[in-house]
Coordinates of C-alpha atoms in Angstrom, one line a residue:
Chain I
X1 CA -200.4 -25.3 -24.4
X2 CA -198.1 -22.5 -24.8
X3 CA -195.7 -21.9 -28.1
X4 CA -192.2 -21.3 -27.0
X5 CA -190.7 -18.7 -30.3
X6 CA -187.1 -17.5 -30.7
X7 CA -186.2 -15.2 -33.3
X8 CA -185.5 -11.8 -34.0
X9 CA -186.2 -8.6 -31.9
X10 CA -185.8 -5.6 -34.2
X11 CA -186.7 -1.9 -34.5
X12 CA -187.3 -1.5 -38.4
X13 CA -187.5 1.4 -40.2
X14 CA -189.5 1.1 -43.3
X15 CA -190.2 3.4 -46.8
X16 CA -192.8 3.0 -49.1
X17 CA -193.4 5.2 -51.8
X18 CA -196.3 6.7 -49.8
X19 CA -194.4 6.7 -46.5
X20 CA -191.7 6.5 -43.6
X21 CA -191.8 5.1 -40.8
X22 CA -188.5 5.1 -38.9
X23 CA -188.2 2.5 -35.6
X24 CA -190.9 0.4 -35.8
X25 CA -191.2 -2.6 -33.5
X26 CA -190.2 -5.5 -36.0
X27 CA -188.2 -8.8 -36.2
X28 CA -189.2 -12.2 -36.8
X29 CA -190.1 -13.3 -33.3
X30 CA -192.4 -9.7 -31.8
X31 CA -194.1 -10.5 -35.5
X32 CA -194.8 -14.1 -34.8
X33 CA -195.4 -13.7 -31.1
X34 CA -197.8 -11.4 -31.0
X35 CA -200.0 -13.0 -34.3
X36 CA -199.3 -16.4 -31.9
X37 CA -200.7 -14.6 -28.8
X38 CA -204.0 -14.0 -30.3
X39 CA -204.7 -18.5 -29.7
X40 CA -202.1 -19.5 -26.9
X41 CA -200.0 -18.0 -24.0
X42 CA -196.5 -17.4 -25.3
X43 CA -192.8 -17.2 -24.3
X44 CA -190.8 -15.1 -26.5
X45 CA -186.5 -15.7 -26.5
X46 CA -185.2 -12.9 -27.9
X47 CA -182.1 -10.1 -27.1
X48 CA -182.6 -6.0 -27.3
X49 CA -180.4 -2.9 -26.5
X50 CA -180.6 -0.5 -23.7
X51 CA -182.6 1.8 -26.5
X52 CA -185.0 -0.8 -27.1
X53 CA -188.2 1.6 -26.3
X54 CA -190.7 1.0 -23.1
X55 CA -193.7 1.5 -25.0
X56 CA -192.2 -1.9 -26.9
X57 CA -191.9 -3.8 -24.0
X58 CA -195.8 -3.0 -23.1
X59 CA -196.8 -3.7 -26.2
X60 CA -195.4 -7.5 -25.9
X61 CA -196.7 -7.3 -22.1
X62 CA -200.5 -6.3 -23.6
X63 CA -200.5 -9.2 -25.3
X64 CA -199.5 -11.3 -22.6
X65 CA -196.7 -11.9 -23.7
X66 CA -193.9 -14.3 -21.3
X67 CA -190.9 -12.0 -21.6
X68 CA -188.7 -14.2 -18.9
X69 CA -186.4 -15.3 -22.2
X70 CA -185.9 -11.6 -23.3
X71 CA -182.1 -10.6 -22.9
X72 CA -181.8 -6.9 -22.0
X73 CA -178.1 -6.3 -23.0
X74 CA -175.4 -3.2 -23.0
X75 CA -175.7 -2.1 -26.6
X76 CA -177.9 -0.8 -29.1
X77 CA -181.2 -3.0 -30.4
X78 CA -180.7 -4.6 -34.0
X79 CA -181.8 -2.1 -36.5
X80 CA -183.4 -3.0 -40.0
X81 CA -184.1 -0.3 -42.5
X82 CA -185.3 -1.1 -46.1
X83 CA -187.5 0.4 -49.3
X84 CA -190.1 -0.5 -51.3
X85 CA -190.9 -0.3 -54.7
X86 CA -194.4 0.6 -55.7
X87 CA -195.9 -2.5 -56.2
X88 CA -194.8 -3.4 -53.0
X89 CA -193.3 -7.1 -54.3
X90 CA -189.9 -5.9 -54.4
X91 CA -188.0 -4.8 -51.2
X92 CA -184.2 -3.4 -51.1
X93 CA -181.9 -3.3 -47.8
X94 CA -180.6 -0.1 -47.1
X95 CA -179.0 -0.6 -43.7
X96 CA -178.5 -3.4 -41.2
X97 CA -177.5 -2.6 -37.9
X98 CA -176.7 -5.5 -36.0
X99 CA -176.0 -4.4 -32.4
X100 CA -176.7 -7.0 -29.2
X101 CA -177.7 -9.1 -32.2
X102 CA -174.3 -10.1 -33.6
X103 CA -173.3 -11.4 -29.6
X104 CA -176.7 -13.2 -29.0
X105 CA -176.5 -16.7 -27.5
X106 CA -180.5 -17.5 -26.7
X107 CA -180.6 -18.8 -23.0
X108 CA -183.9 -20.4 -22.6
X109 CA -184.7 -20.2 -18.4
X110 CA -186.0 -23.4 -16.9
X111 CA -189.2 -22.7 -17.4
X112 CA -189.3 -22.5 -21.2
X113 CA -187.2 -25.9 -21.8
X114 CA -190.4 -27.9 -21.6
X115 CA -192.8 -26.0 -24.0
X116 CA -194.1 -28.8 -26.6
X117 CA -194.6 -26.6 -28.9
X118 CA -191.3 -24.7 -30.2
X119 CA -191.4 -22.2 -33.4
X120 CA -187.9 -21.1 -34.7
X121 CA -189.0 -18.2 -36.1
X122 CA -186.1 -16.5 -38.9
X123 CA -182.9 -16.2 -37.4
X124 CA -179.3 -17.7 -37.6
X125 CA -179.4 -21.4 -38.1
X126 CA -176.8 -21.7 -35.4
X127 CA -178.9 -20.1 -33.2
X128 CA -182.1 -22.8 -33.9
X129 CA -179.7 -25.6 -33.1
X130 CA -178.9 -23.7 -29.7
X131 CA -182.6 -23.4 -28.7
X132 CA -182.9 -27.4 -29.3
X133 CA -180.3 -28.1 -27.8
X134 CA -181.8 -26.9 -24.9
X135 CA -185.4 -28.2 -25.1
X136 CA -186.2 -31.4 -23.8
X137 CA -189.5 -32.2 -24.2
X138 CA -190.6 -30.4 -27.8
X139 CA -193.5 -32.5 -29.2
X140 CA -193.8 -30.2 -32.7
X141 CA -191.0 -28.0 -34.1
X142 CA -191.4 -25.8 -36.6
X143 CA -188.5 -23.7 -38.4
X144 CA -188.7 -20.9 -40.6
X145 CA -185.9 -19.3 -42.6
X146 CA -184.8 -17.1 -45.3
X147 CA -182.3 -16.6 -48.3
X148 CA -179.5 -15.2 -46.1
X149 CA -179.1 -18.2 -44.5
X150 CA -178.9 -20.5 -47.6
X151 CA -176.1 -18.7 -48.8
X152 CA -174.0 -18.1 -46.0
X153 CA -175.1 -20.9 -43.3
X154 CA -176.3 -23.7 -45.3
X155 CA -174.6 -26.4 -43.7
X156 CA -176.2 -25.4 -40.6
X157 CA -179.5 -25.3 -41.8
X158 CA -179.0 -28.6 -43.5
X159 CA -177.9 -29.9 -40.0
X160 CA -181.4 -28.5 -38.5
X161 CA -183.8 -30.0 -40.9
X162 CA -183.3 -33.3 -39.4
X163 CA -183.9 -32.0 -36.1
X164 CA -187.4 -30.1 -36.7
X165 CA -191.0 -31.7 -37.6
X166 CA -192.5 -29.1 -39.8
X167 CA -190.0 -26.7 -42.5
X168 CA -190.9 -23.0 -43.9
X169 CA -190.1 -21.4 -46.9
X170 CA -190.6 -19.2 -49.7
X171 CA -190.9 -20.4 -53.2
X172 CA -187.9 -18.8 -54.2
X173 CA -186.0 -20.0 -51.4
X174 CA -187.3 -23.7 -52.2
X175 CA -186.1 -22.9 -55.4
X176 CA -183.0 -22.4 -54.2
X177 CA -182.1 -25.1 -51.7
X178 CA -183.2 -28.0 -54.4
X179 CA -183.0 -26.3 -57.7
X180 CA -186.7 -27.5 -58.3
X181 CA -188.8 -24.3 -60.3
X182 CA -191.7 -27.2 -59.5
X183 CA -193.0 -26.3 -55.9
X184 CA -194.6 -29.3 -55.6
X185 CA -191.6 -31.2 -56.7
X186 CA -189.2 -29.1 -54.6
X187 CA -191.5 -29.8 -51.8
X188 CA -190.7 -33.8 -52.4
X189 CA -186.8 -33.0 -52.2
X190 CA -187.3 -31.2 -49.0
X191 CA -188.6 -34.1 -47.3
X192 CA -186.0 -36.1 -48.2
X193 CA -183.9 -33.4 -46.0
X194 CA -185.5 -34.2 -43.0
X195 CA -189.1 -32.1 -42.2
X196 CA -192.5 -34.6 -42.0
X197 CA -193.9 -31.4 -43.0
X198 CA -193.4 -28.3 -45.6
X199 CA -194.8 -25.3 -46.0
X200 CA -193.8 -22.6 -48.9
X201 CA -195.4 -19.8 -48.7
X202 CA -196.3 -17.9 -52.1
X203 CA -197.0 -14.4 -50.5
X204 CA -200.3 -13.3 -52.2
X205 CA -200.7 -16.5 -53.7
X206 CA -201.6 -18.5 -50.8
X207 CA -198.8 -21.0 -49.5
X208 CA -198.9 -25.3 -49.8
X209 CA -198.9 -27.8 -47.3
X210 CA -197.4 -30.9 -47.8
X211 CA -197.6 -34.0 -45.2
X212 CA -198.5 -37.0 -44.3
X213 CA -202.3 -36.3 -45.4
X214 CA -200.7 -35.0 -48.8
X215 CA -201.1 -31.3 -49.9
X216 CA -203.1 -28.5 -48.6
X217 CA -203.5 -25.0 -50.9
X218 CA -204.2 -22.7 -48.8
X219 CA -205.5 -19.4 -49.8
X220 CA -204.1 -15.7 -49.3
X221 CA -206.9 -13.4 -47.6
X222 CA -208.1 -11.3 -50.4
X223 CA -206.4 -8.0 -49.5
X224 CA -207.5 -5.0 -52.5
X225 CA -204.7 -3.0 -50.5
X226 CA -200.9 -3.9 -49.0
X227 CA -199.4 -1.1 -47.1
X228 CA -196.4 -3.5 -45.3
X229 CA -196.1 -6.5 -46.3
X230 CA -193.0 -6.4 -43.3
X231 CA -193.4 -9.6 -41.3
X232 CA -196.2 -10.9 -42.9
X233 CA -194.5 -14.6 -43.1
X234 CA -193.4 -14.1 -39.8
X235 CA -197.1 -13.1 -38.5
X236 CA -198.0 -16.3 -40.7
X237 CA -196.0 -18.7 -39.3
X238 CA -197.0 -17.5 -35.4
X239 CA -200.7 -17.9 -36.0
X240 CA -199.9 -21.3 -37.2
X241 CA -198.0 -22.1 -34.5
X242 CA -200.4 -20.5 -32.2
X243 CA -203.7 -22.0 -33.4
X244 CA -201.7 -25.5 -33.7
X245 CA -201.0 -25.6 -29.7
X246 CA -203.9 -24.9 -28.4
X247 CA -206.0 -27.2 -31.0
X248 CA -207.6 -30.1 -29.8
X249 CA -206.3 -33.5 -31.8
X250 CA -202.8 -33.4 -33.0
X251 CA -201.0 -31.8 -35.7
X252 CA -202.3 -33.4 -38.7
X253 CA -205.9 -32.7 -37.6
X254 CA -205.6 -28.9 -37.5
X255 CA -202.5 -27.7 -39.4
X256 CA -204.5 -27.0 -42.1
X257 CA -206.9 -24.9 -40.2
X258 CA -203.9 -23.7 -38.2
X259 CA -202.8 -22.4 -41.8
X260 CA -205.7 -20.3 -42.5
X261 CA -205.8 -18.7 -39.3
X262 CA -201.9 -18.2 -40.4
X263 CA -203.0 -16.5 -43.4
X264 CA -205.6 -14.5 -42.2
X265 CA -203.2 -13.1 -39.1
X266 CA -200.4 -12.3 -42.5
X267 CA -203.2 -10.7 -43.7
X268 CA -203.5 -7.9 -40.8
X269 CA -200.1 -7.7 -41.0
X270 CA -199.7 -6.5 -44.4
X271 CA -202.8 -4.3 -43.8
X272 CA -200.2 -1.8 -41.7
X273 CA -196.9 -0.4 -40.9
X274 CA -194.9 -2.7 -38.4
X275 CA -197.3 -4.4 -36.2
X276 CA -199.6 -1.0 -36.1
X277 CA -202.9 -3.3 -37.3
X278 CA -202.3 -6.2 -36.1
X279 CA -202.4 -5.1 -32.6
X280 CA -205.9 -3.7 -33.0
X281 CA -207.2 -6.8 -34.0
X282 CA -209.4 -8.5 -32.3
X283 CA -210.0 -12.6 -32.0
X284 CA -213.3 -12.1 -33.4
X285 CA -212.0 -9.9 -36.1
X286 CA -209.8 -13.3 -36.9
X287 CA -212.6 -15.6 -36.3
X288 CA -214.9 -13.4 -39.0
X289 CA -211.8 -13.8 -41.4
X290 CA -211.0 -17.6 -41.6
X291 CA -215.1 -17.6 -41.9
X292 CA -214.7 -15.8 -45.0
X293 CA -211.3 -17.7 -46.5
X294 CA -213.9 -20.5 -46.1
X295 CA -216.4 -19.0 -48.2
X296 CA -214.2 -18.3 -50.6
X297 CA -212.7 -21.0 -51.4
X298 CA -215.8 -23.6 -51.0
X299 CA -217.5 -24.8 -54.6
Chain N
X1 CA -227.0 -27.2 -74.0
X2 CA -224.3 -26.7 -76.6
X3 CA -221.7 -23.8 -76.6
X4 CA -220.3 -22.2 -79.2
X5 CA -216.6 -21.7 -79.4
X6 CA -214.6 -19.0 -81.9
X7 CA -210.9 -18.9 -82.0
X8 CA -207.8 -19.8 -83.4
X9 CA -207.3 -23.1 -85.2
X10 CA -203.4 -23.8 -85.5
X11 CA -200.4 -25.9 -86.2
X12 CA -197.9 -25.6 -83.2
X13 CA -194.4 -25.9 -83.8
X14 CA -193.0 -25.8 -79.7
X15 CA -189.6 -26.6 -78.4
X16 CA -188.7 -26.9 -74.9
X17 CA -185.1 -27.9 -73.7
X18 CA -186.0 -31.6 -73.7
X19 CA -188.4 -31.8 -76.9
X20 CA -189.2 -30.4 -80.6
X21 CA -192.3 -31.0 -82.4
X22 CA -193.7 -29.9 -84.8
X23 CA -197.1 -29.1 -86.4
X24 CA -199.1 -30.1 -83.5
X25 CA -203.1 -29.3 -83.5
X26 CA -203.1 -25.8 -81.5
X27 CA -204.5 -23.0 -81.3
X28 CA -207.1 -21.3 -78.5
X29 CA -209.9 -22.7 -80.1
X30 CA -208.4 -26.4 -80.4
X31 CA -207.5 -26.8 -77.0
X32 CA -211.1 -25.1 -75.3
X33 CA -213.3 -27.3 -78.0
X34 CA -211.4 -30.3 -76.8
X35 CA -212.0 -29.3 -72.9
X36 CA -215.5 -28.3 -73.4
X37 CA -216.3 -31.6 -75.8
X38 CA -215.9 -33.3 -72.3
X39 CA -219.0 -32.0 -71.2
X40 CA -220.9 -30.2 -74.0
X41 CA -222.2 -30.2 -77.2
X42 CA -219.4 -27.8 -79.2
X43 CA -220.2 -26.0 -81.7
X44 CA -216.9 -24.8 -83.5
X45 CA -215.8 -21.7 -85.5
X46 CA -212.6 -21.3 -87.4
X47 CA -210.4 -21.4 -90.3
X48 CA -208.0 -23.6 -91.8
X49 CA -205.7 -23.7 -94.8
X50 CA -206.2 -27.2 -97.7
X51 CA -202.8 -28.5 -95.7
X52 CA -204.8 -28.6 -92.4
X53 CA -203.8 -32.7 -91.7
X54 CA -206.9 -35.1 -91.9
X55 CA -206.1 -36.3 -88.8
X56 CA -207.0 -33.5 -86.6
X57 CA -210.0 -33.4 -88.8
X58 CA -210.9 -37.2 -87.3
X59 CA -209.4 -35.5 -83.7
X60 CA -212.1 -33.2 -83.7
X61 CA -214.7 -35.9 -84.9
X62 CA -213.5 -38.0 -82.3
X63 CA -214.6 -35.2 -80.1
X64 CA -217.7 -34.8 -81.6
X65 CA -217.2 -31.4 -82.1
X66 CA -219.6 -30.1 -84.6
X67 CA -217.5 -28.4 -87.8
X68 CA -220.3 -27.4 -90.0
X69 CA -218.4 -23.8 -88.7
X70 CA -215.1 -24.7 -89.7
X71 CA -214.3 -22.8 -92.9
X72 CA -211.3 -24.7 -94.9
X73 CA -209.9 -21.5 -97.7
X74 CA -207.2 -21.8 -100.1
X75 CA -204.0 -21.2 -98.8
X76 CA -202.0 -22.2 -95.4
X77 CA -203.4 -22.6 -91.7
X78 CA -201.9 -20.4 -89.2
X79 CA -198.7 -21.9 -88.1
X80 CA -197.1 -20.6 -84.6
X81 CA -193.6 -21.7 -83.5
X82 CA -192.1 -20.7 -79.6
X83 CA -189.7 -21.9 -77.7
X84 CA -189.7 -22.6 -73.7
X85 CA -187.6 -21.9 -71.6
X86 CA -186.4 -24.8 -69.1
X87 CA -188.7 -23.5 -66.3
X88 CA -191.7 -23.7 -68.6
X89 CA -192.5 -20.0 -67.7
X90 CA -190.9 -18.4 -70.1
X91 CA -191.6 -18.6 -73.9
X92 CA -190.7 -16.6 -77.0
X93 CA -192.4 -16.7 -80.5
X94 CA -190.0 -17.9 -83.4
X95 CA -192.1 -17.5 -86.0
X96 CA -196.3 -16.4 -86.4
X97 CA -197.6 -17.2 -90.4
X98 CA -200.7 -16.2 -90.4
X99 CA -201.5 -18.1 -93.5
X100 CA -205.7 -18.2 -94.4
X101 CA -205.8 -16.8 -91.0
X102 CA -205.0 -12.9 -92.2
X103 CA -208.4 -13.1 -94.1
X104 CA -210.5 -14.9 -91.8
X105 CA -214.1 -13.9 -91.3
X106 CA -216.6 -15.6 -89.2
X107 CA -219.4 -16.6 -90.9
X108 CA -221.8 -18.3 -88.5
X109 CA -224.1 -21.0 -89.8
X110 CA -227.9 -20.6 -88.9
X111 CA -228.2 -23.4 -86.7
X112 CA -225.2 -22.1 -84.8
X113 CA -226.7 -18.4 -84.7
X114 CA -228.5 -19.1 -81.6
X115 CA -226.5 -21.0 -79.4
X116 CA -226.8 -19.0 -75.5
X117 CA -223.6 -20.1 -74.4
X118 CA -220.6 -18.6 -76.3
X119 CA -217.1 -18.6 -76.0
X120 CA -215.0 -16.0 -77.8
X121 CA -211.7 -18.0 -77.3
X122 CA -208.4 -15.7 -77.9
X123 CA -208.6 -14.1 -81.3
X124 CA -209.1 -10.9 -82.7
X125 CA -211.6 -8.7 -80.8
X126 CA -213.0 -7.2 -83.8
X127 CA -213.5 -11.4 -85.4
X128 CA -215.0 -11.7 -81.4
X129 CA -217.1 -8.5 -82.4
X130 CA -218.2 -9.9 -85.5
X131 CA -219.2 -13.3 -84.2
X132 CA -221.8 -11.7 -81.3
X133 CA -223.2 -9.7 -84.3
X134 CA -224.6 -12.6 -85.6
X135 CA -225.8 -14.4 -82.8
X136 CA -229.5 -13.9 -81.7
X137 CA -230.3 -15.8 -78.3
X138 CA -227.1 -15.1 -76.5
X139 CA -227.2 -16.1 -73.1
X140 CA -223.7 -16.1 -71.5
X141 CA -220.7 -14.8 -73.6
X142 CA -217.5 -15.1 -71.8
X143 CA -214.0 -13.6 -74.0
X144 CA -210.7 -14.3 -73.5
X145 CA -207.9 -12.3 -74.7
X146 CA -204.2 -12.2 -74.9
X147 CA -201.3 -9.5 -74.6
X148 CA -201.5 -8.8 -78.3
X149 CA -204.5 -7.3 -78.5
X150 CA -203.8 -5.0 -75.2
X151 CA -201.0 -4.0 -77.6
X152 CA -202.6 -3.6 -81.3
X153 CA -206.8 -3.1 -80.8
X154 CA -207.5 -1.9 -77.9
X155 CA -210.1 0.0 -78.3
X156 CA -211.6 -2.8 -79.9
X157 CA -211.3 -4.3 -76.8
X158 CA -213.1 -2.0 -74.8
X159 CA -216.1 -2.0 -77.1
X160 CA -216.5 -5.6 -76.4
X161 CA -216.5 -5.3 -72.7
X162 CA -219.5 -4.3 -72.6
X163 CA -220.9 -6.6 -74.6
X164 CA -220.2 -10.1 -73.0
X165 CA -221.0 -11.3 -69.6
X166 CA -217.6 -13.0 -68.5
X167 CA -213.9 -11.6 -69.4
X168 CA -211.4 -13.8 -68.8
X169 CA -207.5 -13.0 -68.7
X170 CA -204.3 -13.4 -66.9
X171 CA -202.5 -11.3 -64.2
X172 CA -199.9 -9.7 -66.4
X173 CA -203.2 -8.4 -68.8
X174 CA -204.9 -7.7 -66.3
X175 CA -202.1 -5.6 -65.0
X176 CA -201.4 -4.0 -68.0
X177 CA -204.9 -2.9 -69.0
X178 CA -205.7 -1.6 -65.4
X179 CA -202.0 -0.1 -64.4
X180 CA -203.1 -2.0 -60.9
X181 CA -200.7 -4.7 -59.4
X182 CA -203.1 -5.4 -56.4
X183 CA -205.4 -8.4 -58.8
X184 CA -208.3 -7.7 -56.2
X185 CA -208.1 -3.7 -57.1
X186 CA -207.5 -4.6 -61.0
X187 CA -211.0 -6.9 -61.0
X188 CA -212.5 -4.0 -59.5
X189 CA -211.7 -1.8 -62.6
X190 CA -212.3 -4.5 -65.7
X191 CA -216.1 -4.2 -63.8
X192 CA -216.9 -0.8 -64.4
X193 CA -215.4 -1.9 -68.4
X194 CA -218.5 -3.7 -68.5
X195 CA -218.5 -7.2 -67.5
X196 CA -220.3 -9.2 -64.7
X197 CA -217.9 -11.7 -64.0
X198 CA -214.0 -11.1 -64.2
X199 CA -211.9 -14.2 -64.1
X200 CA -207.9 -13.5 -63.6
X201 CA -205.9 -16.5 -64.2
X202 CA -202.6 -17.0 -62.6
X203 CA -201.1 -20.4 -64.1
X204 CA -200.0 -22.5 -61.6
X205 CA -201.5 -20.2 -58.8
X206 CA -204.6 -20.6 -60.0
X207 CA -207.2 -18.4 -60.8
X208 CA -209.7 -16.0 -58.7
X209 CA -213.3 -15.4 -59.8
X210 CA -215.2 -11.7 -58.9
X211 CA -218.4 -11.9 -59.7
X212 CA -222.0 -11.3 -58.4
X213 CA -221.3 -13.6 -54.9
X214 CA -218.3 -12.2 -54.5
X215 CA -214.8 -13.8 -55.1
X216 CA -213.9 -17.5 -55.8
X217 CA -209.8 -18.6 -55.1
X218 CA -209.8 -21.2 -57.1
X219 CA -206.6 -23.1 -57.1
X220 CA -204.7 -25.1 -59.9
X221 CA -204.4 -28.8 -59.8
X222 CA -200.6 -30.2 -58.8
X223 CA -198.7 -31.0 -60.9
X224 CA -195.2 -32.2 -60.5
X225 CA -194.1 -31.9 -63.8
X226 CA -195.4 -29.5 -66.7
X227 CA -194.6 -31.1 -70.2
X228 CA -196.2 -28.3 -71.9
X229 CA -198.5 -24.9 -70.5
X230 CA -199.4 -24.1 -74.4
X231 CA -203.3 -24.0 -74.9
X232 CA -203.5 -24.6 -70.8
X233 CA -205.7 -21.5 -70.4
X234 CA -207.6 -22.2 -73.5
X235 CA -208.4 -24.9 -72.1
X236 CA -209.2 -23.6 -68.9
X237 CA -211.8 -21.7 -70.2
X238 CA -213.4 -24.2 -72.6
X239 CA -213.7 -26.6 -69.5
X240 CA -215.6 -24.0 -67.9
X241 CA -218.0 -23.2 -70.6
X242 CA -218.3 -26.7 -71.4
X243 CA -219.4 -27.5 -68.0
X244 CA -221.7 -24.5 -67.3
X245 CA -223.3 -24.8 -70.2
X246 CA -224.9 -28.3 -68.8
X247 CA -225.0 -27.7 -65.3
X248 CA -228.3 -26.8 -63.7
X249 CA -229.1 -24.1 -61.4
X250 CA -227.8 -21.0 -63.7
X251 CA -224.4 -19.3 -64.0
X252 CA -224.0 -17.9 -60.2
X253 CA -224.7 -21.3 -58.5
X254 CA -222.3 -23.3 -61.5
X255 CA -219.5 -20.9 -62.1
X256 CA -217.1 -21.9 -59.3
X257 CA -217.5 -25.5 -59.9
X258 CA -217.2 -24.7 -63.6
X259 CA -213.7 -22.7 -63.1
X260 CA -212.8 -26.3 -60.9
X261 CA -213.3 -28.5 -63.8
X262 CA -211.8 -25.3 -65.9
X263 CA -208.7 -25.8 -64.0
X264 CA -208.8 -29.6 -64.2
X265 CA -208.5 -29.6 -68.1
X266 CA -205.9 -27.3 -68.0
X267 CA -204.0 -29.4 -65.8
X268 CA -204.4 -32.4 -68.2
X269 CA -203.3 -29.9 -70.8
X270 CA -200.1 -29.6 -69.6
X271 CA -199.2 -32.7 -69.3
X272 CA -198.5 -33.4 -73.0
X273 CA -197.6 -31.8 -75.9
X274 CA -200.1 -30.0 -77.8
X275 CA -203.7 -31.7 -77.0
X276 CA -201.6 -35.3 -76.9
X277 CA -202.0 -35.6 -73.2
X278 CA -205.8 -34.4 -73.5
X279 CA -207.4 -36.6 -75.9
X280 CA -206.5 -39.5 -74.0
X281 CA -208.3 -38.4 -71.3
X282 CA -211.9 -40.0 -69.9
X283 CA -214.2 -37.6 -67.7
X284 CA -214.2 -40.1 -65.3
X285 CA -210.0 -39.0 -64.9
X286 CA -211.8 -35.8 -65.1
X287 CA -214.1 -35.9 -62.1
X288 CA -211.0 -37.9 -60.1
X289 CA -208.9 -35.0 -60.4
X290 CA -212.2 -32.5 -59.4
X291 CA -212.5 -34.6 -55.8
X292 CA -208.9 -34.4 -55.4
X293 CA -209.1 -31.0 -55.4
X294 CA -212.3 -31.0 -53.5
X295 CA -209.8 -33.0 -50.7
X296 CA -206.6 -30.6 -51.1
X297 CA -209.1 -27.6 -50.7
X298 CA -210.7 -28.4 -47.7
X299 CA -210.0 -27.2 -44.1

């Protein structure tokens, strides 16, 4: 089955110590979609600028990706641009340039409103609810977020937890929405707020599953080298979705699997600038990687 | 087999936001005798002053712990006070008296001179140098460390390197003795220092194993509520020894279930104050909490 995502459609410019790479394709939803793309057809919702470049709009078309829900409006595309510090933890905004963002109102085309399998990858809260709203036949939701929206659109996140089957987070942003420095007992209060299922994710430390089967820990792909960790939740979340849909025996079978292959697509991510490695992977190149995540972690 | 264990023998004074109590039985070698007594034979080593309490005398009986190597000398016993903070992440020291501890020397009993497994708990590493000098039939020495001795003897430290089989310590050390942030990239280094296995621990991340088959993720049990980390990777460790020391099949084929049941005494370990929670333990609560992890690992 194919993955509806909505989310972001950036150009980011990113600095390293070692590096700048100005106007890279980036956003929550080209980072998702195209780590979804390598397991199931998928339908993007998203809005760029008249700038947005051409070689952008093949990249997404290479991977086969449905670009019916991708608003082309007057205006310039959203523009991210931020630093990291050496050890590549710690990340600093230096500009954010909204553009056709700030006016986007996601219109999902006829075609789309059916997908079973919805991910509502980091954007405005508002602007989950209006993708729902329009769905009618959504059999496994998924949202992501991130501290930005906790502090200035809680309500409305509140409002969408009900609404979605499976919740994303990072341990600091769990941290924030339940006070809880306990991820296991944060994950507990989170429940309460609505999602069957939560996921924080602990960057190099893996992320946790918790559900109706209990916990999952899932592991991090043993990378000796980060050079963007840009996206790499993003890329995490969209392989999950990804694997999830196409999997054969419901959610609770496979969404631990589907969390491996998650990790291991994060894991590409982080291994270059923007989506530069990632879109030279291969599904074998995947394949060999969960393989090994298994290995790893078997005693 | 039995294993030999050298290390700190304390009284623990700890405060946390909800708790004082003081004089509790710590220090590194308390807490891995304790954990390895589950499995092993343990063969102790340390010092204590004449107020050393009887009771943790008939503690350590209880554990059968053999304390022909425990020297009592005129004088106090080390006595360590900290303080958590509410997150149990954070602690400071309030007060360090070294007591009969500032002249402690290791002597080794003959029957304990040729025990092959050996754990050089945190300590000194010149006291860890002076134990291996007087063993014989070593066959796997594995050394923790701690901050402190990054700080005040480290070249110390690197003359032991070489001379043990597994080194054991957590990210922060790990990061500070290799200037690398990437943990992968930092085991690399502590290899070419000398030893065959490197073990970083992480706390409640777990810890990651790089050794001769390559690396283990091994995770940390869950635990909704920490009472009290002190002593949790002494523990850790003296799980592990403990359990290689009887398994069959050598080191390589033991190690990752070791570092399992490792991280299973630790887990008890923070559940109490001191070694409270840990001496109430069976090893059948033991093995429970290894097939739970077994379940929360799989995929």
């Amino acid at each position: 089955m194919s993955v509806l995502i909505v989310g972001s459609t950036a150009l980011d410019s990113i600095k390293t110590p070692h590096a700048e790479n100005p106007r890279l394709l980036g956003g929550s939803a080209s980072h998702a979609a195209v780590a979804a793309s390598f397991f199931a057809p998928v339908k993007m919702i998203g809005v760029v600028g008249e700038d947005f470049p051409k070689k952008y709009v093949a990249l997404y078309k290479r991977h086969r990706i449905d670009l019916t829900g991708l608003q082309i409006e007057p205006g310039k595309t959203f523009h991210w641009s931020g630093e990291y510090e050496v050890n590549m933890n710690n990340r600093r905004t230096l500009l954010t340039e909204l553009g056709v963002f700030e006016k986007f109102t996601p219109h999902l085309p006829e075609t789309h409103k059916r997908s079973p399998f919805v991910l509502l990858a980091n954007i405005a809260p508002a602007l989950q609810h209006h993708v729902l709203d329009q769905m009618s036949r959504a059999k496994f939701v998924v949202a992501d977020t991130m501290d930005l929206w906790l502090n200035i659109a809680l309500p409305d996140l509140l409002r969408l937890l009900p609404r979605v089957h499976g919740f994303v987070l990072n341990d600091s942003e769990a941290h924030q929405l339940t006070k809880e420095d306990n991820v296991f007992a944060a994950m507990r209060k989170i429940h309460k707020l609505g999602p069957r299922y939560v996921i924080i994710k602990k960057g190099s430390h893996g992320s946790i599953l918790s559900g109706p089967r209990g916990f999952f820990i899932c592991p991090a792909y043993p990378l000796r080298k980060v050079v963007d960790p840009t996206g790499a939740g993003d890329s995490f979340v969209g392989g999950l979705m990804g694997y999830l849909s196409t999997a054969r025996g419901g959610v609770d079978a496979n969404i631990r699997r589907a969390m491996i292959y998650g990790a291991v697509a994060a894991s590409f991510c982080c291994e270059g600038f923007g989506l530069k490695r990632t879109t030279r992977v291969k599904r074998a190149d995947i394949d060999r990687r969960v393989k090994e995540l298994e290995a790893l972690t078997r005693f």
